[in-house]
mmCIF file of N, CA, C and O in Angstrom:
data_model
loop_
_atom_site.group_PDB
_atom_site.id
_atom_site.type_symbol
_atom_site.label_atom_id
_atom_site.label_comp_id
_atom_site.label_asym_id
_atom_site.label_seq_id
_atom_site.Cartn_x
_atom_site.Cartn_y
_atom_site.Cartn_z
ATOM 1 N N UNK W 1 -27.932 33.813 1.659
ATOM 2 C CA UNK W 1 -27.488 34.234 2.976
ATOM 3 C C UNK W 1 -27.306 35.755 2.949
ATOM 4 O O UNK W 1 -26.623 36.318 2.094
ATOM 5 N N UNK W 2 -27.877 36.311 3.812
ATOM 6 C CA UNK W 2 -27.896 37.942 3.650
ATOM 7 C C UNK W 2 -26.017 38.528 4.374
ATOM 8 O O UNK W 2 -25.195 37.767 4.884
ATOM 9 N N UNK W 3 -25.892 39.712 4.205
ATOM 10 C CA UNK W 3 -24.563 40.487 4.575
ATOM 11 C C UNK W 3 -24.659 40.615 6.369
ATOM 12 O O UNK W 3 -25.211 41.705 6.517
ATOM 13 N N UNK W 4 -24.470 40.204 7.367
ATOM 14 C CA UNK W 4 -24.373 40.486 8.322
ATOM 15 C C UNK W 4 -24.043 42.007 8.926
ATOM 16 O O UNK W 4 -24.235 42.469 10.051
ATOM 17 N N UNK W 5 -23.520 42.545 7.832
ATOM 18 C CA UNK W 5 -23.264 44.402 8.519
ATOM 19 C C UNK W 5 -24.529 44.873 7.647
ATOM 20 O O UNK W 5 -24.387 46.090 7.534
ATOM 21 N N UNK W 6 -25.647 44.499 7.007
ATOM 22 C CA UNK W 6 -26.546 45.095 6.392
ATOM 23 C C UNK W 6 -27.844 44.170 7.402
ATOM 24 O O UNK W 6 -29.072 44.128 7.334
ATOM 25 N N UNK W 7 -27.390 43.881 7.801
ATOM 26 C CA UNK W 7 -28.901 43.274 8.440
ATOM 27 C C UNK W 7 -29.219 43.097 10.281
ATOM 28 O O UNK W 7 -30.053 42.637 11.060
ATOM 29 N N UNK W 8 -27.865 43.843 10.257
ATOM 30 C CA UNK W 8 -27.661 44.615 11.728
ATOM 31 C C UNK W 8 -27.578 46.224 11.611
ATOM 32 O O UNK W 8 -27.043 46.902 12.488
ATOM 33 N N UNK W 9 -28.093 46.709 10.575
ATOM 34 C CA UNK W 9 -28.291 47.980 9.801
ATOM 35 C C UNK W 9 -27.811 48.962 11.339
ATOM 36 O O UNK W 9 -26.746 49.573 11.425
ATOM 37 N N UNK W 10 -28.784 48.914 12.345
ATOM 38 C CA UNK W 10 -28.485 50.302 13.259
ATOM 39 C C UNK W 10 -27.800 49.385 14.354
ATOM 40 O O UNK W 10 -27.270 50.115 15.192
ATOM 41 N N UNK W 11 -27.628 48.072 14.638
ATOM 42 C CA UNK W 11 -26.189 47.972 15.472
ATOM 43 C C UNK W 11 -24.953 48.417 14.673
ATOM 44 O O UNK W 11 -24.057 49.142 15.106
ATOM 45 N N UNK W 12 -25.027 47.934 13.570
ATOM 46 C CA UNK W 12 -23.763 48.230 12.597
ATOM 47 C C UNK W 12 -23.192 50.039 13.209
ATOM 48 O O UNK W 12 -22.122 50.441 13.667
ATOM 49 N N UNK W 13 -24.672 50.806 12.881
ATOM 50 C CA UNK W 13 -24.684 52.140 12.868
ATOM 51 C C UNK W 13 -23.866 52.841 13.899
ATOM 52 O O UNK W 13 -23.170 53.855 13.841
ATOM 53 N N UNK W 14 -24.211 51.827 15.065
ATOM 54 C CA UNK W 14 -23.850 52.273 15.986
ATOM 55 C C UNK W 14 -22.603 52.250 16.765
ATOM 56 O O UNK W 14 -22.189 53.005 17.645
ATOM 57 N N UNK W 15 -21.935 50.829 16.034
ATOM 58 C CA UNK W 15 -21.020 50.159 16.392
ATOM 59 C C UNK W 15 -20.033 51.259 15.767
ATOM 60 O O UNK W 15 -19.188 51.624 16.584
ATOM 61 N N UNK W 16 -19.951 51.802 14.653
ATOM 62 C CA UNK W 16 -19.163 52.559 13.389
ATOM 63 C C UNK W 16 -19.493 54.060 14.012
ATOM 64 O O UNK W 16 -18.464 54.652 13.687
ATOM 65 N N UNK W 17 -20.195 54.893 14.613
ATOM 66 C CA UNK W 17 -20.381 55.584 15.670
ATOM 67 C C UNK W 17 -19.040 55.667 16.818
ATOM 68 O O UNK W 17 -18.022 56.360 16.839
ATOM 69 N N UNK W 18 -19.492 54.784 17.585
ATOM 70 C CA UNK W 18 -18.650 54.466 18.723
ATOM 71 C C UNK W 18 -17.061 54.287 18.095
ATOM 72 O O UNK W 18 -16.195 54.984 18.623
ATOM 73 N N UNK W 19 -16.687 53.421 17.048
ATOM 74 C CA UNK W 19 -15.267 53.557 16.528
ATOM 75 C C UNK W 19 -14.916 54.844 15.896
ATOM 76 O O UNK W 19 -13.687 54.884 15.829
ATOM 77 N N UNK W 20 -15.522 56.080 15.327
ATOM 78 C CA UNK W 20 -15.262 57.071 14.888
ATOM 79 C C UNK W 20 -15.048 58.062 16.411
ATOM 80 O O UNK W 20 -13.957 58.532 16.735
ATOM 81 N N UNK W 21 -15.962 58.189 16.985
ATOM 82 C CA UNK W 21 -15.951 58.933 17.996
ATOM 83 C C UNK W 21 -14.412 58.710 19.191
ATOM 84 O O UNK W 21 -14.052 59.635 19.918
ATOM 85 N N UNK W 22 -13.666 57.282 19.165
ATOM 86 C CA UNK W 22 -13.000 56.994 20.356
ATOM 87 C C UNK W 22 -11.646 56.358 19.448
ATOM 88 O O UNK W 22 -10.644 56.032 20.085
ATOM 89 N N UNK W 23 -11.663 56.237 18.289
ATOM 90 C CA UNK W 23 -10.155 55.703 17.948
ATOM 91 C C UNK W 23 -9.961 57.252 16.889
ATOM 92 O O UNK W 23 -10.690 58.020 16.261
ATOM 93 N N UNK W 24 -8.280 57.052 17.239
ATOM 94 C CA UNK W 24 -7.871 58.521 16.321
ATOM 95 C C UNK W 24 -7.388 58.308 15.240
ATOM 96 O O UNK W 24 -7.501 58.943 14.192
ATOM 97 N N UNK W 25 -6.391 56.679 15.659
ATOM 98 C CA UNK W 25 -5.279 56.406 14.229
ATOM 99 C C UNK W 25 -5.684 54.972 13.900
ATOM 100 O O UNK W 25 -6.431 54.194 14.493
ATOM 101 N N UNK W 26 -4.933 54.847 12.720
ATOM 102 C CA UNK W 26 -4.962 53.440 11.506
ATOM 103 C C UNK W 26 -4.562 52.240 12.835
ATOM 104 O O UNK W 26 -3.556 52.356 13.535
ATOM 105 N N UNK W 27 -5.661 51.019 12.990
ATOM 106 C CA UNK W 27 -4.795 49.941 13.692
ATOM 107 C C UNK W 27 -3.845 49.260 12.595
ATOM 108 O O UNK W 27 -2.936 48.617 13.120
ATOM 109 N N UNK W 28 -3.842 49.252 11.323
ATOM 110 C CA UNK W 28 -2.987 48.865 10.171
ATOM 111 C C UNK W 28 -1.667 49.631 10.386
ATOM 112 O O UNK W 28 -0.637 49.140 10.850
ATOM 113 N N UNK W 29 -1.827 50.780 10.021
ATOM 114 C CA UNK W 29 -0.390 51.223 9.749
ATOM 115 C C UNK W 29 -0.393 52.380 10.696
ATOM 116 O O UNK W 29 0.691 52.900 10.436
ATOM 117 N N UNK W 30 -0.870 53.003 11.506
ATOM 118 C CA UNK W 30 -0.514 53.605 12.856
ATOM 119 C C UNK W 30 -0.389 55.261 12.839
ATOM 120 O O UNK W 30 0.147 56.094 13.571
ATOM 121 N N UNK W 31 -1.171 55.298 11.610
ATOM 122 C CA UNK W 31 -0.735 56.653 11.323
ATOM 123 C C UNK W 31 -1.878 57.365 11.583
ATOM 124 O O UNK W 31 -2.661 56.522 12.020
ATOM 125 N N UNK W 32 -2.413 58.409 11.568
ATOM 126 C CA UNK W 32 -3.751 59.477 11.794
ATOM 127 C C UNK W 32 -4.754 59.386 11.067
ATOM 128 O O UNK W 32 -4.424 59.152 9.904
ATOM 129 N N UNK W 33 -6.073 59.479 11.250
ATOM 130 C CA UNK W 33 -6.900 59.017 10.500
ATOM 131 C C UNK W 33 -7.298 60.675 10.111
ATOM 132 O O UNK W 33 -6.558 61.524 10.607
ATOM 133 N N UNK W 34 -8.241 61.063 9.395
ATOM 134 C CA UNK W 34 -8.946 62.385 8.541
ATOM 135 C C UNK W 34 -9.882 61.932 8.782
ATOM 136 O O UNK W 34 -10.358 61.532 7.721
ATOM 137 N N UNK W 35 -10.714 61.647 9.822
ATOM 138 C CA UNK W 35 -12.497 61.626 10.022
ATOM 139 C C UNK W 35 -12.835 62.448 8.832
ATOM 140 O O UNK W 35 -13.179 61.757 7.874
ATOM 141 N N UNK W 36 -12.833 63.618 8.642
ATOM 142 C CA UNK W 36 -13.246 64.416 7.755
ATOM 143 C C UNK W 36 -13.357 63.602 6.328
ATOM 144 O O UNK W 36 -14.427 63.768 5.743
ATOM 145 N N UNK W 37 -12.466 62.810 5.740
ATOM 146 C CA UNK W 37 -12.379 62.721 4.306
ATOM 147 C C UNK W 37 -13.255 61.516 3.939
ATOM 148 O O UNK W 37 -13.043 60.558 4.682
ATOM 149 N N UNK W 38 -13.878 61.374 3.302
ATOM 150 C CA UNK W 38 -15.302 60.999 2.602
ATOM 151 C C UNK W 38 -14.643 59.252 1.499
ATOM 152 O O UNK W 38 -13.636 58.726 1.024
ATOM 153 N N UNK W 39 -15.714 59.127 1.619
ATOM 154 C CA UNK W 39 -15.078 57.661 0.205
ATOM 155 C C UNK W 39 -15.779 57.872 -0.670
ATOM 156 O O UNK W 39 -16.949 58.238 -0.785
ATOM 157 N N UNK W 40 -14.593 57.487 -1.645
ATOM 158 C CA UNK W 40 -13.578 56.586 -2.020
ATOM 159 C C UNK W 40 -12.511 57.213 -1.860
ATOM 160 O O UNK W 40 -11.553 56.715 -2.450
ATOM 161 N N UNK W 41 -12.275 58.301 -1.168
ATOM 162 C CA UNK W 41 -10.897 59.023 -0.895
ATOM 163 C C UNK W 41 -9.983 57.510 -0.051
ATOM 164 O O UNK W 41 -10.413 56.917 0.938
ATOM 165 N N UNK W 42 -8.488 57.140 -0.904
ATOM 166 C CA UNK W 42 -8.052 56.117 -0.178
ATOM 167 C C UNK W 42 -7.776 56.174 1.476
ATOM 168 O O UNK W 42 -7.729 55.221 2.253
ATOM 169 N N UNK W 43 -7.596 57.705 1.780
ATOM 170 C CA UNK W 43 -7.440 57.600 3.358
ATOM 171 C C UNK W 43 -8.850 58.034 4.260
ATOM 172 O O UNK W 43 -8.747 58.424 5.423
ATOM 173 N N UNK W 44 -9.644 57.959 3.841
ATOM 174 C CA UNK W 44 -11.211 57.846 4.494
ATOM 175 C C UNK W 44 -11.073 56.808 5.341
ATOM 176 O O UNK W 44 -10.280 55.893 5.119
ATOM 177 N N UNK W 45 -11.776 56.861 6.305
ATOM 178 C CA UNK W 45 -11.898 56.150 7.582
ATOM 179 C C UNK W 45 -12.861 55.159 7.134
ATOM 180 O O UNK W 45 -13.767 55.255 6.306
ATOM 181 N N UNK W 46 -12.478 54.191 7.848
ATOM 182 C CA UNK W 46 -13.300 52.561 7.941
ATOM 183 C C UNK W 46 -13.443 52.412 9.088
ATOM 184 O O UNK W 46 -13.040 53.116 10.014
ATOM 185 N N UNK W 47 -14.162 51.272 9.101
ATOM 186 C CA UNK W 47 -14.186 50.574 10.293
ATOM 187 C C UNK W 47 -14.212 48.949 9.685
ATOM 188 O O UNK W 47 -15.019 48.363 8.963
ATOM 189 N N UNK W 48 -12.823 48.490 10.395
ATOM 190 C CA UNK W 48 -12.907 47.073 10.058
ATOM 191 C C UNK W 48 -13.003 46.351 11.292
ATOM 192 O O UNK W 48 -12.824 46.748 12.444
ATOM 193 N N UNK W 49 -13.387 44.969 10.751
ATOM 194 C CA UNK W 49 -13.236 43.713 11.718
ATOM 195 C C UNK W 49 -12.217 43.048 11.748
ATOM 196 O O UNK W 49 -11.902 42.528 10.677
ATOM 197 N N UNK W 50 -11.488 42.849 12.727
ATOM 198 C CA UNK W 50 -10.046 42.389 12.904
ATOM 199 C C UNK W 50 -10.447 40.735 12.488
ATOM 200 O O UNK W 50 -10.240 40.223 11.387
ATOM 201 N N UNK W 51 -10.944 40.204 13.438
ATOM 202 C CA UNK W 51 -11.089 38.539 12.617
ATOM 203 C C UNK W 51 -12.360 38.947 12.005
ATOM 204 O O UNK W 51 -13.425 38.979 12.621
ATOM 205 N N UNK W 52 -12.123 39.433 10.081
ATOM 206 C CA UNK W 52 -13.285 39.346 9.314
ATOM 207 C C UNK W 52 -14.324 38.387 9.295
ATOM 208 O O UNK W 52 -14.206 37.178 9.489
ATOM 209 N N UNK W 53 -15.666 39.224 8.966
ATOM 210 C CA UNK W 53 -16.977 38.370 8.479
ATOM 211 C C UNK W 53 -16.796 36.675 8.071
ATOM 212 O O UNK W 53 -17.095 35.558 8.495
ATOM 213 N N UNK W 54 -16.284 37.164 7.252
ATOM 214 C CA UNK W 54 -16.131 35.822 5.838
ATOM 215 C C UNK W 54 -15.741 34.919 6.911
ATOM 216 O O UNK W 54 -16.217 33.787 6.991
ATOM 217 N N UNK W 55 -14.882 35.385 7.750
ATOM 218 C CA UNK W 55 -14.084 34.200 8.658
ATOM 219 C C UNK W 55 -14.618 34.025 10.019
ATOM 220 O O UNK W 55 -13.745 33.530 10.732
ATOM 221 N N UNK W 56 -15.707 34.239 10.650
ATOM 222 C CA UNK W 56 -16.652 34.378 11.472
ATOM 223 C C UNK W 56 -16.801 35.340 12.379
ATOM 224 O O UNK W 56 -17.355 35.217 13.472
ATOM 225 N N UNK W 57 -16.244 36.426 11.876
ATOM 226 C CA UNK W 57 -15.915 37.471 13.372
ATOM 227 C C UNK W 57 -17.276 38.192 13.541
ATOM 228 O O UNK W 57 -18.114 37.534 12.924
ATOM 229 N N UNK W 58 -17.677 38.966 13.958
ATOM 230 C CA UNK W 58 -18.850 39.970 14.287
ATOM 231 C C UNK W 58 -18.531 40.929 13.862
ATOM 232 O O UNK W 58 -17.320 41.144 13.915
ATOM 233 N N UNK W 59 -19.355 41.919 13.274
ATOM 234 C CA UNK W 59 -19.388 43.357 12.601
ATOM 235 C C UNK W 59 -19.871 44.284 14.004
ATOM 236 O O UNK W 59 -19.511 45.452 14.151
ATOM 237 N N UNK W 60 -20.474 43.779 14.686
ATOM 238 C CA UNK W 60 -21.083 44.455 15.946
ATOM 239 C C UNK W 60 -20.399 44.169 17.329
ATOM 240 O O UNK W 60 -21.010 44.527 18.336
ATOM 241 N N UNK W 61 -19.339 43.635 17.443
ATOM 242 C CA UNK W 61 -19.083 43.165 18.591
ATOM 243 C C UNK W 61 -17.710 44.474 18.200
ATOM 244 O O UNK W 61 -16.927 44.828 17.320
ATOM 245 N N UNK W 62 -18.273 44.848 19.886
ATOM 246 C CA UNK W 62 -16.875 46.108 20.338
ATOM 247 C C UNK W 62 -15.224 45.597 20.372
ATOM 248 O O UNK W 62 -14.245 46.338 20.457
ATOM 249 N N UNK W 63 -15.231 44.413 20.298
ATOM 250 C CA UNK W 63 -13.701 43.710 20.467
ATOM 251 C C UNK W 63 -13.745 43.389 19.311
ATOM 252 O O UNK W 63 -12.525 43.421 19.153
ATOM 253 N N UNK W 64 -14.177 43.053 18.192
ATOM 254 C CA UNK W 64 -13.512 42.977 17.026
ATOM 255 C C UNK W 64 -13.560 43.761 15.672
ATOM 256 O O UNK W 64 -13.548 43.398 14.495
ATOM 257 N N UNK W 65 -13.638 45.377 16.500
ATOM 258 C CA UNK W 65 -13.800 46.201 15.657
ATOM 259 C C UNK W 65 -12.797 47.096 15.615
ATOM 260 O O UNK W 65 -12.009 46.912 16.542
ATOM 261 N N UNK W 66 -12.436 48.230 14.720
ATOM 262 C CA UNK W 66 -11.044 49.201 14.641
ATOM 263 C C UNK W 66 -11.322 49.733 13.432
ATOM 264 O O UNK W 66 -11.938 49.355 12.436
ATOM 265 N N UNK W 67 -10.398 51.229 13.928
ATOM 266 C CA UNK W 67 -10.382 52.106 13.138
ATOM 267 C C UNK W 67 -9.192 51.990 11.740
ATOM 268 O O UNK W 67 -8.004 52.113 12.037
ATOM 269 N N UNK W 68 -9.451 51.825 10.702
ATOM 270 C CA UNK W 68 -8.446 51.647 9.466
ATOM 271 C C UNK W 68 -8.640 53.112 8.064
ATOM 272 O O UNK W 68 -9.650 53.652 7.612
ATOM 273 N N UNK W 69 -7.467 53.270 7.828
ATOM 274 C CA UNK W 69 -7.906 53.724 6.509
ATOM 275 C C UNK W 69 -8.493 53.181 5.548
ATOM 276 O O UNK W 69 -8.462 51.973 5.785
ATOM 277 N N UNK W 70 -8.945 53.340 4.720
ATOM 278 C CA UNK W 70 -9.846 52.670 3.532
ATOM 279 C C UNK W 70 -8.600 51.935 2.697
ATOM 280 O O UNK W 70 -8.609 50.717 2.520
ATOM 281 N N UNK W 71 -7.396 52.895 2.142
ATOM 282 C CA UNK W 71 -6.763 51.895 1.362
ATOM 283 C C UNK W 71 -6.269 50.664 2.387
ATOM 284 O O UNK W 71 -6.265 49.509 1.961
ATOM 285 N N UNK W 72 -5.749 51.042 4.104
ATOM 286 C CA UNK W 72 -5.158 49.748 4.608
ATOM 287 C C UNK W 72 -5.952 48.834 4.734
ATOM 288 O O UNK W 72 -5.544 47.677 4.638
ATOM 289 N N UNK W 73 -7.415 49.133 5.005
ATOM 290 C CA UNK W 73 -8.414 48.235 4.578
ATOM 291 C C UNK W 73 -8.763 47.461 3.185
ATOM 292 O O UNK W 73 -9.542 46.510 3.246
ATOM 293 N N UNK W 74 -8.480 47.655 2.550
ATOM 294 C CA UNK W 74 -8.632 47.212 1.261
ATOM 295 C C UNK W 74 -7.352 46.110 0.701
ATOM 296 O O UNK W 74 -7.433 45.116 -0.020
ATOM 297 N N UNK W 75 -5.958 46.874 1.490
ATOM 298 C CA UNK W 75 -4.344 46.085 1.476
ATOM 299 C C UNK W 75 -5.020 44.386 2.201
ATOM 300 O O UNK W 75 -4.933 43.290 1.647
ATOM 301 N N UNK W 76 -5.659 44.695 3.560
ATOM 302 C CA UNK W 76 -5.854 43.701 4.047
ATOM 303 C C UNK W 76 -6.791 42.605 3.616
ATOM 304 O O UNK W 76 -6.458 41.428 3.477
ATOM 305 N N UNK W 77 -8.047 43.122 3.408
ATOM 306 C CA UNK W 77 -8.947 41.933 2.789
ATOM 307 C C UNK W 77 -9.529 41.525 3.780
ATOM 308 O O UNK W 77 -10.008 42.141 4.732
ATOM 309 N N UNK W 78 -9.469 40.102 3.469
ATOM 310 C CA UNK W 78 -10.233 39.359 4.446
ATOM 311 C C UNK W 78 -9.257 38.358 5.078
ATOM 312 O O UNK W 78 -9.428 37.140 5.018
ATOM 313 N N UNK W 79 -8.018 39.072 5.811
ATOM 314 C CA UNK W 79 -6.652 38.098 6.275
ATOM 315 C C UNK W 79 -6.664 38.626 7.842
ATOM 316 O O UNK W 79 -6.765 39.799 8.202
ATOM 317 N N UNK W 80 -6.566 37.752 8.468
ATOM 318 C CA UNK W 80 -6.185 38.213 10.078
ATOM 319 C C UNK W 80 -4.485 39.102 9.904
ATOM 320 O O UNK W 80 -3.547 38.639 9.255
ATOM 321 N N UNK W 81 -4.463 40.345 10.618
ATOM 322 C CA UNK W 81 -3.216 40.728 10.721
ATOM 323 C C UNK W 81 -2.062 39.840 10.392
ATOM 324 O O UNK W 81 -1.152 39.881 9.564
ATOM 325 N N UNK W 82 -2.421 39.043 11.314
ATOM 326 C CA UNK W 82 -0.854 38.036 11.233
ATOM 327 C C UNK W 82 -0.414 37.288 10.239
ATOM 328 O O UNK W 82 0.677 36.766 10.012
ATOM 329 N N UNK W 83 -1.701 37.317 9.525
ATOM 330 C CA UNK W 83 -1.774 37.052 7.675
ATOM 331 C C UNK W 83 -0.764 38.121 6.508
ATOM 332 O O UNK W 83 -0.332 37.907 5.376
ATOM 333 N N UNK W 84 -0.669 39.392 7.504
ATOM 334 C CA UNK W 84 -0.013 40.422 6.567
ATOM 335 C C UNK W 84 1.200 40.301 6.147
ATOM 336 O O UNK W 84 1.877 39.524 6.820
ATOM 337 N N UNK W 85 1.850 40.921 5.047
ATOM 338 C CA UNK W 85 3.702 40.747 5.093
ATOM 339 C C UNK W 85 3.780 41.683 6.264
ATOM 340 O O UNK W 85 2.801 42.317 6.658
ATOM 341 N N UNK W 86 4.720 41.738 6.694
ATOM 342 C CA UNK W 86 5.750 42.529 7.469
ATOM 343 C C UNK W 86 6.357 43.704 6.964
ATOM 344 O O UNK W 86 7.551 43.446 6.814
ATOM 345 N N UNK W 87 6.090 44.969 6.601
ATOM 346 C CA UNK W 87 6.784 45.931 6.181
ATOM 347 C C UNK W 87 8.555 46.387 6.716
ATOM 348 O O UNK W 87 8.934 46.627 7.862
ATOM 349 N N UNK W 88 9.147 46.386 5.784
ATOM 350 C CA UNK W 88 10.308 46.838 5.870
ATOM 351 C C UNK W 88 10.302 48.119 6.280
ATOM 352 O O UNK W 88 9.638 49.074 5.877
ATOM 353 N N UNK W 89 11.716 47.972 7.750
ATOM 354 C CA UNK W 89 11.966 49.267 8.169
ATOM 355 C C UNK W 89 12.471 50.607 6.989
ATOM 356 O O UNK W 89 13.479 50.385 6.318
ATOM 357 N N UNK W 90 11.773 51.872 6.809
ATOM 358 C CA UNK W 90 12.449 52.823 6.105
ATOM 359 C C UNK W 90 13.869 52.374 5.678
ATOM 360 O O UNK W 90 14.089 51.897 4.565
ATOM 361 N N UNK W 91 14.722 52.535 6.526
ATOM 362 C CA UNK W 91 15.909 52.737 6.568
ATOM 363 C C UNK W 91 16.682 51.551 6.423
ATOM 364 O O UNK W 91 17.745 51.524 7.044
ATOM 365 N N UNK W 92 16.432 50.757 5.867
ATOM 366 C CA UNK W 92 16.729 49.044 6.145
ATOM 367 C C UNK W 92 18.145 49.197 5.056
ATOM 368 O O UNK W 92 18.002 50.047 4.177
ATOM 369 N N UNK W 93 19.178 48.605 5.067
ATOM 370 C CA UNK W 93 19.986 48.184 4.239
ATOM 371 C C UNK W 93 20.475 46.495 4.373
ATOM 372 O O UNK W 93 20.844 45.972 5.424
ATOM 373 N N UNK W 94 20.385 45.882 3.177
ATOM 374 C CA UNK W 94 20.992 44.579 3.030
ATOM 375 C C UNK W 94 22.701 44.631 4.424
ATOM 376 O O UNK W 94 23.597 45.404 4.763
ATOM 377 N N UNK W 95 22.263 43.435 4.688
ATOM 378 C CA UNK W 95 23.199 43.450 5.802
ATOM 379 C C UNK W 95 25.054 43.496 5.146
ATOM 380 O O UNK W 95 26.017 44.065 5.660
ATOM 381 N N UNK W 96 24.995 42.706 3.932
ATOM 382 C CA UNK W 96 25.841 42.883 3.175
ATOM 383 C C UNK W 96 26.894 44.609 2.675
ATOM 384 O O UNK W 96 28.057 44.931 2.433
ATOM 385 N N UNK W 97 25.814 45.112 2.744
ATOM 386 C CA UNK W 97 25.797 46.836 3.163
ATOM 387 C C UNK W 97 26.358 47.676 4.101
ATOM 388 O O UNK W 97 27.062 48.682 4.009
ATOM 389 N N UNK W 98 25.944 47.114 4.930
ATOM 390 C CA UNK W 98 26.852 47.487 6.993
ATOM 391 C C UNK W 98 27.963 47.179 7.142
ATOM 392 O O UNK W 98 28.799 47.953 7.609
ATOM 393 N N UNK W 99 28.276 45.700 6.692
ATOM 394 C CA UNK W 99 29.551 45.215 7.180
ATOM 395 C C UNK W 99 30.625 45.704 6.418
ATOM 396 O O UNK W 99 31.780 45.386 6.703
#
């Protein structure tokens, strides 16, 4: 079975185009992306599929595509968001702590 983002070679192209050009920040972690920085630099820009390949999503379809850093891409895998832990607020203290 061939790679679906390699055998849509210039939709792929184009699709990864259009997400560089119109998203600014991480849909992972919300922070600014560096168009500029190249891979394997961990904060190099991706383009992921929100419901991944493996799990039937489209590499070419404009709704299930987004801008990620490479390492939050890599944190994620092949898990739908809602698959992720939940990051703890900065500032969090055991409630035991407050009272």
């Amino acid at each position: 079975m061939s790679n679906p983002r390699s055998s849509n070679g210039a939709a792929r192209r184009k699709i990864r185009a259009w997400v560089l050009s119109t998203q600014d920040y991480c849909a992972l972690c919300g922070k600014a992306v560096d168009k500029s920085l190249k891979t394997p630099h961990p904060m190099s820009p991706e383009v992921d599929e929100i419901i991944p390949v493996s799990r039937g999503g489209s590499p070419i379809d404009r709704t299930n595509v987004q801008l990620v850093h490479r390492s939050c891409n890599q944190l994620k895998g092949n898990r739908l968001e809602s698959e992720l832990p939940k990051p703890k607020p900065e500032n969090a203290f055991p409630v035991s702590q407050i009272w």
